Short mmCIF file of C-alpha atoms and ligand atoms in Angstrom, two decimals:
data_model
loop_
_atom_site.label_atom_id
_atom_site.label_comp_id
_atom_site.label_asym_id
_atom_site.label_seq_id
_atom_site.Cartn_x
_atom_site.Cartn_y
_atom_site.Cartn_z
CA MET S 73 106.31 147.46 -25.60
CA LEU S 74 105.42 146.29 -29.06
CA LYS S 75 107.48 143.61 -30.86
CA ASN S 76 105.71 143.06 -34.09
CA ASP S 77 108.69 143.33 -36.48
CA SER S 78 108.51 139.63 -37.51
CA ILE S 79 104.87 139.67 -38.38
CA ASN S 80 102.95 140.90 -41.40
CA THR S 81 101.00 143.91 -40.63
CA THR S 82 100.18 145.13 -44.19
CA LYS S 83 97.49 143.79 -46.35
CA PRO S 84 98.84 141.20 -48.74
CA ASN S 85 98.14 141.93 -52.43
CA HIS S 86 96.09 138.79 -52.79
CA VAL S 87 93.57 139.91 -50.25
CA PRO S 88 90.80 141.51 -52.15
CA ASP S 89 89.19 144.82 -51.25
CA THR S 90 85.74 143.41 -51.30
CA MET S 91 84.36 140.08 -50.04
CA THR S 92 81.10 138.17 -50.07
CA ALA S 93 79.23 137.91 -46.84
CA VAL S 94 75.76 136.79 -45.59
CA VAL S 95 74.45 140.08 -44.31
CA ILE S 96 71.36 140.48 -42.07
CA LYS S 97 69.77 144.00 -42.63
CA GLU S 98 66.48 143.20 -41.01
CA HIS S 99 65.29 140.46 -38.51
CA GLY S 100 63.18 137.62 -39.72
CA GLY S 101 63.32 134.20 -41.34
CA PRO S 102 65.91 132.62 -43.50
CA GLU S 103 64.80 134.87 -46.34
CA VAL S 104 66.46 137.87 -44.71
CA LEU S 105 69.82 136.30 -45.32
CA LYS S 106 71.35 138.24 -48.32
CA TYR S 107 74.62 137.71 -50.12
CA GLU S 108 76.30 141.01 -50.46
CA SER S 109 79.60 142.39 -51.62
CA ILE S 110 81.07 144.43 -48.88
CA ALA S 111 84.52 145.93 -47.95
CA THR S 112 86.91 143.20 -46.55
CA PRO S 113 87.40 144.16 -42.85
CA VAL S 114 90.79 145.53 -41.76
CA PRO S 115 92.37 144.17 -38.62
CA GLY S 116 93.04 146.82 -35.91
CA LEU S 117 95.28 146.92 -32.89
CA GLY S 118 95.86 143.28 -31.72
CA GLU S 119 93.62 141.91 -34.29
CA VAL S 120 94.10 139.40 -37.13
CA LEU S 121 92.28 138.87 -40.51
CA LEU S 122 91.45 135.26 -41.30
CA LYS S 123 90.20 133.89 -44.64
CA VAL S 124 87.34 131.73 -43.50
CA GLU S 125 87.24 128.07 -44.48
CA ALA S 126 84.31 126.62 -42.51
CA THR S 127 81.86 128.10 -40.04
CA ALA S 128 79.53 125.75 -37.91
CA LEU S 129 76.07 126.95 -37.31
CA ASN S 130 74.52 127.32 -33.79
CA HIS S 131 71.04 128.27 -32.47
CA LEU S 132 72.72 131.58 -31.70
CA ASP S 133 72.72 132.23 -35.47
CA ILE S 134 68.96 131.85 -35.47
CA PHE S 135 68.51 134.07 -32.47
CA VAL S 136 70.64 136.86 -34.00
CA ARG S 137 68.80 136.55 -37.32
CA GLU S 138 65.45 136.71 -35.56
CA GLY S 139 66.36 139.50 -33.29
CA LEU S 140 65.59 137.62 -30.12
CA LYS S 141 64.74 139.79 -27.11
CA GLY S 142 64.81 139.12 -23.38
CA PRO S 143 66.84 139.07 -20.29
CA GLY S 144 70.47 138.14 -20.90
CA VAL S 145 70.05 138.72 -24.60
CA PRO S 146 72.06 141.68 -25.97
CA GLU S 147 70.63 143.96 -28.65
CA ILE S 148 72.06 143.21 -32.10
CA THR S 149 73.14 146.16 -34.23
CA LEU S 150 72.25 145.84 -37.91
CA PRO S 151 73.59 145.19 -40.50
CA HIS S 152 75.16 142.05 -38.96
CA ILE S 153 77.10 139.04 -40.09
CA SER S 154 76.66 135.98 -37.86
CA GLY S 155 78.80 132.89 -37.49
CA VAL S 156 80.50 132.11 -34.20
CA ASP S 157 82.25 128.73 -34.89
CA ILE S 158 85.05 129.74 -37.30
CA VAL S 159 87.94 127.98 -38.90
CA GLY S 160 90.25 129.94 -41.23
CA THR S 161 93.82 130.79 -42.34
CA VAL S 162 95.77 133.76 -41.16
CA GLU S 163 96.11 136.43 -43.75
CA TYR S 164 97.74 139.17 -41.88
CA TYR S 165 97.97 140.84 -38.27
CA GLY S 166 96.79 144.40 -37.49
CA LYS S 167 99.43 146.81 -36.41
CA GLY S 168 100.46 147.04 -32.71
CA LEU S 169 100.03 143.32 -32.08
CA PRO S 170 101.92 142.54 -28.87
CA GLY S 171 104.65 140.02 -29.80
CA GLN S 172 103.48 136.87 -28.29
CA LYS S 173 105.36 133.65 -28.41
CA GLY S 174 103.82 130.98 -30.71
CA GLU S 175 101.60 133.46 -32.58
CA PRO S 176 100.25 131.40 -35.46
CA ALA S 177 102.15 132.12 -38.67
CA ILE S 178 100.83 133.69 -42.00
CA GLY S 179 98.83 131.01 -43.94
CA GLU S 180 98.38 128.69 -40.85
CA ARG S 181 94.95 127.28 -40.19
CA VAL S 182 93.34 128.31 -36.90
CA ILE S 183 90.08 128.30 -34.87
CA ILE S 184 88.70 131.18 -32.91
CA ASN S 185 87.71 131.06 -29.28
CA PRO S 186 84.64 133.36 -29.80
CA ALA S 187 84.47 134.45 -26.13
CA ILE S 188 85.76 137.95 -25.87
CA GLY S 189 86.19 139.78 -22.44
CA CYS S 190 87.70 143.15 -21.37
CA ASN S 191 91.07 141.21 -20.64
CA GLU S 192 91.53 143.33 -17.44
CA CYS S 193 88.69 142.60 -14.80
CA ARG S 194 89.18 139.90 -12.21
CA PHE S 195 87.11 137.32 -14.26
CA CYS S 196 89.18 137.87 -17.48
CA ARG S 197 92.37 137.43 -15.45
CA ARG S 198 91.10 134.09 -14.27
CA GLY S 199 90.60 133.12 -17.96
CA GLU S 200 86.68 133.42 -17.66
CA PRO S 201 85.74 135.83 -20.36
CA SER S 202 82.13 134.64 -20.30
CA MET S 203 81.94 136.02 -16.72
CA CYS S 204 83.23 139.44 -17.82
CA HIS S 205 80.75 142.33 -17.40
CA ASP S 206 81.67 143.26 -21.04
CA TYR S 207 81.37 139.67 -22.35
CA GLN S 208 80.96 139.63 -26.03
CA ILE S 209 80.76 136.84 -28.58
CA LEU S 210 82.44 137.07 -31.93
CA GLY S 211 79.63 136.46 -34.47
CA GLU S 212 76.96 137.93 -32.09
CA HIS S 213 78.49 141.40 -31.04
CA PHE S 214 81.03 141.44 -33.80
CA TRP S 215 80.76 140.37 -37.43
CA GLY S 216 81.28 136.63 -37.63
CA GLY S 217 82.20 133.88 -39.86
CA LEU S 218 79.45 133.71 -42.60
CA ALA S 219 81.67 135.72 -44.87
CA GLU S 220 84.79 135.08 -46.80
CA TYR S 221 87.01 137.09 -44.31
CA VAL S 222 86.73 137.79 -40.61
CA VAL S 223 88.65 139.85 -38.14
CA ALA S 224 89.37 138.33 -34.74
CA PRO S 225 91.32 139.28 -31.64
CA ALA S 226 94.82 137.73 -32.18
CA ARG S 227 94.95 136.42 -28.68
CA ASN S 228 91.70 134.29 -29.47
CA ILE S 229 93.20 132.06 -32.14
CA ILE S 230 94.87 128.69 -31.78
CA PRO S 231 96.33 126.54 -34.63
CA VAL S 232 94.46 123.53 -36.01
CA PRO S 233 96.66 120.41 -36.64
CA ALA S 234 96.94 119.35 -40.29
CA HIS S 235 95.06 116.00 -39.82
CA ILE S 236 92.00 117.71 -38.56
CA PRO S 237 89.48 118.71 -41.33
CA SER S 238 88.14 122.22 -41.00
CA GLU S 239 84.61 121.01 -40.87
CA VAL S 240 85.48 118.96 -37.74
CA ALA S 241 87.56 121.90 -36.07
CA ALA S 242 84.57 124.20 -36.69
CA ALA S 243 82.42 121.97 -34.42
CA ALA S 244 84.71 122.60 -31.49
CA PRO S 245 84.51 126.20 -30.01
CA VAL S 246 80.96 126.64 -28.88
CA VAL S 247 79.19 123.27 -28.24
CA TYR S 248 82.32 121.27 -27.13
CA THR S 249 83.63 124.00 -24.99
CA THR S 250 80.26 124.47 -23.44
CA ALA S 251 79.62 120.69 -23.11
CA TRP S 252 82.93 120.32 -21.32
CA ARG S 253 82.15 123.22 -18.98
CA ALA S 254 78.84 121.66 -18.13
CA VAL S 255 79.88 118.00 -17.73
CA MET S 256 83.41 118.26 -16.40
CA THR S 257 83.94 121.60 -14.82
CA VAL S 258 80.51 122.42 -13.34
CA ALA S 259 78.84 119.01 -12.71
CA GLN S 260 82.23 117.39 -12.24
CA VAL S 261 80.90 114.02 -13.60
CA LYS S 262 82.49 110.83 -12.16
CA PRO S 263 82.54 107.27 -13.42
CA SER S 264 80.05 106.28 -10.58
CA ASP S 265 77.53 108.78 -11.99
CA VAL S 266 74.40 108.07 -14.02
CA VAL S 267 73.66 111.22 -15.92
CA LEU S 268 70.76 112.37 -18.21
CA VAL S 269 71.16 114.42 -21.33
CA VAL S 270 68.06 115.93 -22.65
CA GLY S 271 68.12 116.92 -26.32
CA ALA S 272 70.89 114.31 -26.87
CA SER S 273 70.86 114.75 -30.63
CA GLY S 274 71.70 118.45 -31.03
CA GLY S 275 75.31 119.73 -31.31
CA LEU S 276 75.59 120.53 -27.56
CA GLY S 277 73.62 117.47 -26.39
CA SER S 278 75.60 114.98 -28.51
CA ALA S 279 78.83 116.49 -27.21
CA GLN S 280 77.64 116.19 -23.54
CA VAL S 281 76.82 112.55 -24.29
CA GLU S 282 80.19 111.89 -25.70
CA ILE S 283 82.15 113.73 -22.92
CA ALA S 284 80.12 112.18 -20.00
CA ALA S 285 80.57 108.75 -21.61
CA ALA S 286 84.25 109.46 -22.00
CA ALA S 287 84.48 110.32 -18.34
CA GLY S 288 83.16 106.91 -17.58
CA ALA S 289 79.60 107.87 -16.54
CA THR S 290 76.53 105.95 -17.40
CA VAL S 291 74.58 108.15 -19.93
CA ILE S 292 70.90 108.19 -20.48
CA GLY S 293 69.79 110.30 -23.47
CA ILE S 294 66.51 111.77 -24.68
CA ALA S 295 65.88 112.20 -28.40
CA SER S 296 62.86 112.50 -30.71
CA THR S 297 63.45 109.78 -33.45
CA GLU S 298 64.74 106.23 -33.56
CA GLU S 299 67.56 107.41 -35.91
CA LYS S 300 68.62 110.05 -33.49
CA ARG S 301 68.39 107.50 -30.59
CA GLN S 302 70.64 105.08 -32.48
CA LYS S 303 73.28 107.81 -33.09
CA ALA S 304 73.09 108.88 -29.45
CA ARG S 305 73.86 105.39 -28.52
CA GLN S 306 76.89 105.39 -30.87
CA LYS S 307 77.99 108.60 -29.04
CA GLY S 308 78.05 106.55 -25.73
CA ALA S 309 74.54 106.65 -24.32
CA VAL S 310 73.51 103.33 -22.86
CA ALA S 311 69.74 104.07 -22.82
CA VAL S 312 67.96 106.53 -24.98
CA PHE S 313 64.25 107.33 -24.55
CA ASP S 314 61.80 109.08 -26.84
CA SER S 315 61.33 112.79 -26.18
CA ASN S 316 57.77 112.46 -27.22
CA GLY S 317 57.06 109.64 -24.62
CA ASP S 318 56.82 109.56 -20.74
CA TRP S 319 60.63 109.77 -20.51
CA GLU S 320 60.50 110.96 -16.85
CA ALA S 321 58.88 107.60 -15.83
CA GLU S 322 61.27 105.66 -18.07
CA VAL S 323 64.36 107.31 -16.52
CA MET S 324 63.06 106.70 -12.93
CA GLU S 325 62.20 103.07 -13.87
CA TRP S 326 65.64 102.64 -15.59
CA THR S 327 67.47 103.89 -12.34
CA ASN S 328 65.27 101.70 -10.14
CA GLY S 329 63.38 104.74 -8.77
CA GLN S 330 66.65 106.43 -7.75
CA GLY S 331 67.01 109.09 -10.38
CA VAL S 332 70.18 110.46 -11.96
CA SER S 333 73.08 112.35 -10.21
CA ALA S 334 73.18 115.02 -12.96
CA ALA S 335 70.96 116.28 -15.75
CA PHE S 336 71.93 118.44 -18.75
CA ASP S 337 69.22 120.50 -20.29
CA ALA S 338 69.52 123.06 -22.94
CA VAL S 339 66.03 122.60 -24.38
CA GLY S 340 64.50 124.86 -21.73
CA ALA S 341 60.84 125.53 -20.57
CA PRO S 342 59.24 122.42 -22.04
CA THR S 343 61.61 120.02 -20.39
CA ILE S 344 63.36 121.48 -17.28
CA ARG S 345 60.65 120.39 -14.83
CA LYS S 346 60.85 116.80 -16.04
CA SER S 347 64.60 116.85 -15.97
CA LEU S 348 64.60 118.18 -12.40
CA ARG S 349 62.20 115.30 -11.24
CA CYS S 350 64.70 112.85 -12.77
CA LEU S 351 67.23 113.94 -10.36
CA GLU S 352 68.22 111.81 -7.36
CA MET S 353 68.26 113.39 -3.87
CA GLY S 354 70.93 116.22 -4.03
CA GLY S 355 71.29 115.85 -7.79
CA LYS S 356 72.35 118.71 -10.10
CA ILE S 357 70.92 120.17 -13.13
CA VAL S 358 73.17 122.11 -15.47
CA LEU S 359 71.47 124.50 -17.86
CA SER S 360 73.35 125.80 -21.06
CA GLY S 361 70.50 127.08 -23.17
CA ALA S 362 66.77 127.54 -23.50
CA THR S 363 66.40 126.81 -27.11
CA ALA S 364 62.71 125.97 -26.87
CA GLY S 365 61.62 128.42 -24.28
CA ASP S 366 62.92 130.59 -21.42
CA SER S 367 60.14 130.76 -18.76
CA PRO S 368 59.33 127.43 -17.32
CA ASP S 369 56.65 126.38 -14.79
CA LEU S 370 58.70 125.16 -11.77
CA SER S 371 57.98 123.78 -8.33
CA ILE S 372 60.40 125.30 -5.75
CA ARG S 373 59.61 122.64 -3.15
CA GLU S 374 60.70 119.99 -5.73
CA ILE S 375 64.06 121.74 -5.76
CA TYR S 376 65.03 122.66 -2.18
CA GLN S 377 63.25 119.74 -0.38
CA ARG S 378 65.36 117.25 -2.27
CA HIS S 379 68.68 119.24 -1.94
CA ARG S 380 68.75 119.66 -5.67
CA GLN S 381 71.06 122.27 -7.33
CA ILE S 382 70.49 124.34 -10.47
CA LEU S 383 73.63 125.37 -12.14
CA GLY S 384 74.53 127.48 -15.23
CA ALA S 385 77.06 126.83 -17.96
CA PRO S 386 76.58 129.21 -20.78
CA MET S 387 80.10 128.83 -22.19
CA GLY S 388 83.52 127.57 -21.08
CA ASN S 389 86.55 129.37 -20.10
CA TRP S 390 90.12 129.23 -21.70
CA GLU S 391 91.01 125.99 -19.91
CA ASP S 392 87.70 124.26 -21.01
CA PHE S 393 88.45 125.41 -24.64
CA LEU S 394 92.00 124.21 -24.56
CA GLN S 395 90.87 120.76 -22.97
CA VAL S 396 88.27 119.98 -25.62
CA THR S 397 90.49 121.13 -28.52
CA ASN S 398 93.38 119.01 -27.34
CA LEU S 399 90.90 115.97 -27.01
CA ILE S 400 89.56 116.50 -30.50
CA TRP S 401 92.96 116.93 -32.00
CA ASN S 402 94.20 113.69 -30.57
CA GLY S 403 91.13 111.72 -31.56
CA LYS S 404 89.62 111.14 -28.15
CA LEU S 405 86.64 113.33 -28.85
CA ARG S 406 85.09 113.06 -32.41
CA PRO S 407 82.53 115.74 -33.22
CA THR S 408 79.61 114.31 -35.32
CA ILE S 409 79.14 116.42 -38.47
CA HIS S 410 75.50 116.18 -39.63
CA LYS S 411 76.03 117.81 -42.97
CA VAL S 412 78.35 120.19 -44.89
CA TYR S 413 76.48 122.94 -46.82
CA PRO S 414 78.15 125.09 -49.60
CA PHE S 415 78.33 128.75 -48.78
CA GLU S 416 75.52 129.40 -51.34
CA GLU S 417 72.97 127.37 -49.23
CA ILE S 418 72.90 129.19 -46.00
CA ALA S 419 69.21 129.62 -45.87
CA GLU S 420 68.72 125.89 -46.43
CA ALA S 421 71.13 125.06 -43.71
CA GLN S 422 69.68 127.43 -41.15
CA ARG S 423 66.20 125.90 -42.07
CA GLU S 424 67.51 122.48 -41.24
CA LEU S 425 68.89 123.66 -37.96
CA GLU S 426 65.46 125.18 -36.99
CA GLU S 427 63.55 122.07 -38.01
CA ARG S 428 65.83 120.12 -35.55
CA LYS S 429 66.05 117.09 -37.96
CA HIS S 430 69.82 117.03 -37.61
CA PHE S 431 72.17 115.01 -35.28
CA GLY S 432 75.44 116.81 -34.53
CA LYS S 433 76.81 119.98 -36.16
CA ILE S 434 75.68 121.73 -39.41
CA VAL S 435 78.64 123.21 -41.10
CA ILE S 436 79.06 125.83 -43.89
CA LYS S 437 82.03 125.46 -46.19
CA ILE S 438 83.07 128.95 -47.14
CA SER S 439 86.23 128.39 -49.10
ZN1 LIG W 71 86.74 141.35 -18.22
#
């Protein structure tokens, strides 16, 4: 039964037929990012068209642009528009939208949960789209938010309160949801825990520091420059060691030889063995990425003989998403925005992300 009488399902006159988008037609460096005028997408069954205000960058944007290949990495169809963390305003809904209570109004500012599942399998029914066999990400499998307009599933948008700037809201979906998943849902960090966050200055790592500290844990961070270490301390880390130094020894010394109860590592191959060695007996390591390499050199005995656990947290579920957005809306979590770039400077912004000189999120202001 469709009840869409009260919502606008025809294109308003002010929505132009064409829009400017950053279109990837071939894989490569930032130079392959081209501004093009293309047809404004039309929302279909159960979808909504948003006018994009701000889109935060993720390493995923780089992987998509470069055409990363490997296990667990889907093939990208070109041409493509990336951009996963999107804030925009509702323009109109596609026809056949099931009438849901509390559907955001036309003109309302919203963020998108970019995790899309089939909505029917047992994982989707649990609210776990990232466990769905048909799991897809808006901005990776579908055209994303580095464009003036984007189409999203209507069920995936939630309103942004007026007091939250779009740049801040754009930082929430991917890294904060994933950080919450890793720290709270998977590792179940407690106030008595001492935890290690490797890559504490990135978007994900800085969110993990903040969430673990908010949960009352003692947080040790790893970052590459004094400036980043200072910022990680401001996020709640009590000790931050140099990623270029012998941080494994420093963590063990700081914990009186005991090690940490949980480690969070999204850097990957260059750091995972050190992170594992920093774990106490029975400690957990939670992996949410492999931004610097996917195939590490590991000792199996170092894992099982010490009762250690390796856990995955690629993305959060709906509950994780709603928890973090609530906490950001009420000011208990405060995403750090490294820099806001104008839409015209997407290549510069992606270069800065790749050079890893930033702390927190890099955001593109679209309109
Ligand atoms: Zn499913």
